[in-house]
Coordinates of C-alpha atoms in Angstrom, one line a residue:
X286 CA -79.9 -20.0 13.6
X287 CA -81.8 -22.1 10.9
X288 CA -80.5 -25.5 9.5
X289 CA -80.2 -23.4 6.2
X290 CA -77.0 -21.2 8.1
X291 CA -75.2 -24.2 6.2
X292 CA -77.0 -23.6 2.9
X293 CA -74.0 -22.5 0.8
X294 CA -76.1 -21.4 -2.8
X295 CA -74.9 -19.1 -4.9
X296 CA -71.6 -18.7 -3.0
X297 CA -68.4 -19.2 -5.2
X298 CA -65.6 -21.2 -3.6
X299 CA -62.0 -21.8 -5.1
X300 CA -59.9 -24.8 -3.4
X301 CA -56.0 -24.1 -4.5
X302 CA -54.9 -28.3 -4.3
X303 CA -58.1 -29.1 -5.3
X304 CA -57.6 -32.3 -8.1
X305 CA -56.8 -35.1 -5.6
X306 CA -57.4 -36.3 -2.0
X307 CA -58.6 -33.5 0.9
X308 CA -59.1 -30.6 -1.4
X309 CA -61.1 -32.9 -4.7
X310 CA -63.3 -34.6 -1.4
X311 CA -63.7 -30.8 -0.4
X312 CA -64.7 -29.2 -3.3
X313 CA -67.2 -32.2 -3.8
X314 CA -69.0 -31.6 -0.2
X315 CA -68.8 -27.7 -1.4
X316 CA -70.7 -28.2 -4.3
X317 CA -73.2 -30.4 -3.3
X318 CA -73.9 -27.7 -0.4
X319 CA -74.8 -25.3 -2.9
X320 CA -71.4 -23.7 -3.7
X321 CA -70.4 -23.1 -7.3
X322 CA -66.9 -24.9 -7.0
X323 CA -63.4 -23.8 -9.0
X324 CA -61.1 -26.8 -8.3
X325 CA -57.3 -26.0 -9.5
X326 CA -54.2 -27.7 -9.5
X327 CA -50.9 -27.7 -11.6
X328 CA -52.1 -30.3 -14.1
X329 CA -54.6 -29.5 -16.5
X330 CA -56.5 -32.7 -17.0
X331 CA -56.8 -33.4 -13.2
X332 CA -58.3 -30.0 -13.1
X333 CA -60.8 -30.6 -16.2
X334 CA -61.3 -33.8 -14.6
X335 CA -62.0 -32.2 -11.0
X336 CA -64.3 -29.5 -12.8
X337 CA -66.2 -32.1 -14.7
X338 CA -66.7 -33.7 -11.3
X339 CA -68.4 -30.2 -9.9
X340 CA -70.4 -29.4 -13.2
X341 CA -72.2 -32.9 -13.1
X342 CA -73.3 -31.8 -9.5
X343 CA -74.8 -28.9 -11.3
X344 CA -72.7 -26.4 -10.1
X345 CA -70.6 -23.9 -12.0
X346 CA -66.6 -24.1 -12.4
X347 CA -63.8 -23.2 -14.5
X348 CA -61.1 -25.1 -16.0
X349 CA -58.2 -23.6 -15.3
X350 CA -54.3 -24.6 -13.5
X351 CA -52.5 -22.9 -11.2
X352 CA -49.2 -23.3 -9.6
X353 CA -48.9 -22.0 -6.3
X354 CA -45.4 -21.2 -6.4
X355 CA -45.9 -19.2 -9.6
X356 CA -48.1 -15.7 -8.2
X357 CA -48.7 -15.2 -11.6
X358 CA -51.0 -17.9 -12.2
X359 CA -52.6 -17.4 -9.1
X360 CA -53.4 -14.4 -10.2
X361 CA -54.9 -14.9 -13.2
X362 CA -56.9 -17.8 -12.1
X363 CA -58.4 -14.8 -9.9
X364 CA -59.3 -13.0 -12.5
X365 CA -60.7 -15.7 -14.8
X366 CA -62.9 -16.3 -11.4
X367 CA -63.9 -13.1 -10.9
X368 CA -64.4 -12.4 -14.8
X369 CA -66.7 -15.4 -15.0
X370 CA -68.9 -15.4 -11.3
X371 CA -67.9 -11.2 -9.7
X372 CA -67.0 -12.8 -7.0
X373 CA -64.7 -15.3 -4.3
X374 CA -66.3 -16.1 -1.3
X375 CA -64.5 -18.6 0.0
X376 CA -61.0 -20.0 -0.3
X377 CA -59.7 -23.7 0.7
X378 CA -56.0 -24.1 1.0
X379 CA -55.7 -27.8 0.4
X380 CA -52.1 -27.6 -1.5
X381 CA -49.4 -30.0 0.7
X382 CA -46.5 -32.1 0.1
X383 CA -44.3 -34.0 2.5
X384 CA -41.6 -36.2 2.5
X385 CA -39.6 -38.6 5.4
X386 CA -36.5 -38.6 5.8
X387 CA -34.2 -38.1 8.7
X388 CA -33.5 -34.9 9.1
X389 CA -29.4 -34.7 9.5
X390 CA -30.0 -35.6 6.0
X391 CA -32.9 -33.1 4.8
X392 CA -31.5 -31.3 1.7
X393 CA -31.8 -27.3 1.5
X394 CA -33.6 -27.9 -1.7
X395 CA -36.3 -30.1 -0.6
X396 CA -36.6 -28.0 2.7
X397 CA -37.3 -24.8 1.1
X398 CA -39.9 -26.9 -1.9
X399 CA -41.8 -28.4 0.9
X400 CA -42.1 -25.2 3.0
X401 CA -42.7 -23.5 -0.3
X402 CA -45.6 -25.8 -1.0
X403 CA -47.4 -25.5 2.5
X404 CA -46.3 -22.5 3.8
X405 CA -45.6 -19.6 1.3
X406 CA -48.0 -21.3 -1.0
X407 CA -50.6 -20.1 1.3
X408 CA -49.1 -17.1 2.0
X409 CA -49.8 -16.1 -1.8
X410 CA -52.7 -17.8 -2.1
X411 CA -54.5 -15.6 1.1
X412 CA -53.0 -12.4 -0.3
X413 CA -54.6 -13.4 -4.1
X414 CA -57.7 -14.5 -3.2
X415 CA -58.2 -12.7 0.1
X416 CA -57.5 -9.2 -1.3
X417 CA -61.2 -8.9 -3.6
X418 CA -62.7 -10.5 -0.2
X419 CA -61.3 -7.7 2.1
X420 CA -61.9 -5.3 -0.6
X421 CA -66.0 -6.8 -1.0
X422 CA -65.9 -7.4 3.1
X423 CA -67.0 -11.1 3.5
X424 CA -64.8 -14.1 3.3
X425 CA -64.1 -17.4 3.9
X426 CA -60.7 -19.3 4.0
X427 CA -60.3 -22.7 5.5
X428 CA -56.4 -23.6 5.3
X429 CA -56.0 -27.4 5.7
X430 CA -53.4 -28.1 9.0
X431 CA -52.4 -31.1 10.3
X432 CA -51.6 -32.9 13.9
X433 CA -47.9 -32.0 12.9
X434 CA -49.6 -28.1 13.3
X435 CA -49.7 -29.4 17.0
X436 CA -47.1 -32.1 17.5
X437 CA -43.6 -33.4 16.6
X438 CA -43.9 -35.9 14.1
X439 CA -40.9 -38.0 13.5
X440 CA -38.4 -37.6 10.0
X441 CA -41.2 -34.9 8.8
X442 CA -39.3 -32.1 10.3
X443 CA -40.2 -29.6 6.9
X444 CA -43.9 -30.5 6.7
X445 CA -44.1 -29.7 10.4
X446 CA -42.8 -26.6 10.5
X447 CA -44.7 -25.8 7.6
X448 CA -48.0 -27.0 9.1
X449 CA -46.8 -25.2 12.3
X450 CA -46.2 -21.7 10.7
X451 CA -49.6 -22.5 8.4
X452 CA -51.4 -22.3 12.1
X453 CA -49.5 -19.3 13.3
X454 CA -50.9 -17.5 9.8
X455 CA -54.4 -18.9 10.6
X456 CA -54.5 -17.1 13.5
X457 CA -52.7 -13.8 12.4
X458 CA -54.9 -13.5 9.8
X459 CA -58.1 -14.1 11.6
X460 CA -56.7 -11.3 13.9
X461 CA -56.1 -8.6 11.2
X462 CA -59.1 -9.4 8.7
X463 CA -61.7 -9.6 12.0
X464 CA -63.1 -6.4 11.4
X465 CA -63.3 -6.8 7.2
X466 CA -65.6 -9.7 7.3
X467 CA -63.2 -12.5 6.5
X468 CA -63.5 -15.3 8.8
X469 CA -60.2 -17.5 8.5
X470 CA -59.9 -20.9 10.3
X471 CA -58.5 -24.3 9.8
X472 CA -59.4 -28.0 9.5
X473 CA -56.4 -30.0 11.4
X474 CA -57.0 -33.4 10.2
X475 CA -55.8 -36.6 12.3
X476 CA -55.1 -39.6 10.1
X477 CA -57.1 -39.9 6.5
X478 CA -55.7 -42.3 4.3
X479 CA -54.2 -40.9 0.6
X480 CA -52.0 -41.0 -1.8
X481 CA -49.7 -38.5 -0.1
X482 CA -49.0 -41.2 3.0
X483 CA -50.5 -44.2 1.9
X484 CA -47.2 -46.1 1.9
X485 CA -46.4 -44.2 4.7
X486 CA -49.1 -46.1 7.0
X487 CA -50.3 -48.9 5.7
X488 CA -48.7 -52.1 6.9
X489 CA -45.8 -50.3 9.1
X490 CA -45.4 -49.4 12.6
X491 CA -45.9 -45.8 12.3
X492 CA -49.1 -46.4 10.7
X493 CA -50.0 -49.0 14.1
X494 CA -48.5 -46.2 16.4
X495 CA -51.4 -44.1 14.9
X496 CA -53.7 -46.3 15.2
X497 CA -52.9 -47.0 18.6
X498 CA -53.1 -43.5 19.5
X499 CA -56.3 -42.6 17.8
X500 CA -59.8 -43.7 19.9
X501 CA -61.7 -44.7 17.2
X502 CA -59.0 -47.1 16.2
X503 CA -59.2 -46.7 12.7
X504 CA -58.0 -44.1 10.1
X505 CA -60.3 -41.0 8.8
X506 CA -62.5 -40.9 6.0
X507 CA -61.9 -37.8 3.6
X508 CA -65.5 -37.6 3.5
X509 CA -65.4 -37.3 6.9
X510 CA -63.9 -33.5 6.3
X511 CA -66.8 -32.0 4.5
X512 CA -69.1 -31.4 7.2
X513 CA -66.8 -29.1 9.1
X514 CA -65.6 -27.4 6.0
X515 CA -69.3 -26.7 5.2
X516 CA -69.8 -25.2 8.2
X517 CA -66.7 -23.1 7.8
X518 CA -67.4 -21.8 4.8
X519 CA -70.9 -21.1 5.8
X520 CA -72.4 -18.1 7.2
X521 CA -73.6 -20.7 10.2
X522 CA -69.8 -19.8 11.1
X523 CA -69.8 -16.3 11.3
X524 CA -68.8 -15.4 14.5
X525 CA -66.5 -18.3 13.9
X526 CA -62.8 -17.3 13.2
X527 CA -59.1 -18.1 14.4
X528 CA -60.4 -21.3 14.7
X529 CA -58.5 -24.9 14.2
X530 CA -61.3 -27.4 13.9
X531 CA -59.8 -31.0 14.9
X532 CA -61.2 -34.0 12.8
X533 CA -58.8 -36.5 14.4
X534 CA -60.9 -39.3 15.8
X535 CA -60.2 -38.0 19.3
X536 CA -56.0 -38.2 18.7
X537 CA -55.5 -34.6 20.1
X538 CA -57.5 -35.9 23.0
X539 CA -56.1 -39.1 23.9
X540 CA -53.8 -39.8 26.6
X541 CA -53.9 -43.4 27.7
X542 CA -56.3 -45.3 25.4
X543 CA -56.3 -48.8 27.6

């Protein structure tokens, strides 16, 4: 296949989480591949902000917040979407919250928000957006993991099982929509600096035990995500699907690093 597989003009992409850090960097490498882009988010001027970012690219978008615990704005930014371009071609689930805390102390509350965010977020945001690309038969959807879809991570014990269940629908859904055209995979990220963990890593030994584990010896890039999301969401990928595509600077890999 051609270099221009990755070529992703005239395709229409919506990144739920997609105002800030992996889903903003995301939409950006979309866009510049071709992709008419529809960044949304909860707060409106982030969005306008995000969109702006896409337009000036000169790509098409739409301003337009969403919640993803609220269907009903998922749904309508579908139908603004589809309204305005016909079509959804690909979908990145980028939406994520964590927080650390031991777990013996983990309220119910924050539990069910965090799983609420990652998990069932996605859940309705594949059954929105996914339905008109069954329905057309072609599809894209990249959800966004994490090592944490892999590995025990210590005092994250909600964003883990989130990320862990996010892989499990992955896969499911890779299984059942197979035969409809809609490839569904996953980017796992290993360490990228941003404002969700920032204070989480820098200058403190779990940010050095990274480090420490990961070959490269140095934290990720967000930039450093687009290229596999291109391909993803590109028709270089079709035969691709089920898929988690590791970005980790070899931290999956790594057993003894000296």
């Amino acid at each position: 296949m051609s270099y221009l597989g990755f070529d992703l003009s005239g395709k229409v992409a919506v990144i739920v989480g997609g105002t800030s850090g992996i889903g903003r960097t995301i939409g950006k490498g979309l866009a510049e591949a071709g992709s008419d882009v529809i960044p949304s988010g909860r707060r409106e001027a982030m969005v306008e902000e995000a969109a702006k970012e896409i337009e000036a690219l000169g790509r098409r978008s739409l301003v337009l917040s969403s919640d993803v615990a609220d269907r009903a704005s998922l749904e309508h930014l579908k139908e603004a979407i589809l309204h305005k371009f016909g079509r959804i071609d690909i979908l990145v689930y980028a939406a994520g919250m964590t927080v650390r805390r031991p777990f013996l102390e983990v309220p119910e509350a924050e539990w069910q928000r965090i799983l609420d965010t990652n998990l069932t977020g996605a859940y309705r945001s594949c059954q929105v957006f996914g339905a008109p690309m069954v329905q057309r038969g072609y599809g894209r959807i990249i959800n966004i993991g994490s090592l944490s879809s892999y590995l025990g991570l210590s005092e994250v014990a909600a964003y883990g099982a989130s990320k862990a269940g996010l892989a499990s629908l992955t896969r499911t859904l890779a299984v059942e929509w197979a035969s409809r055209g809609v490839c569904v995979n996953a980017i796992v990220p290993g360490v990228f600096r941003t404002s969700m963990n920032t204070a989480l890593l820098d200058g403190t030994g779990r940010g050095q035990e990274f480090l420490v584990r990961t070959p490269m010896k140095r934290f990720g890039r967000v930039e450093e995500l687009v290229g596999g999301a291109v391909f993803l969401a590109s028709d270089a990928a079709s035969f691709v699907t089920g898929t988690l595509l590791e970005i980790d600077g070899g931290f999956l890999a790594s057993g003894v690093n000296q």
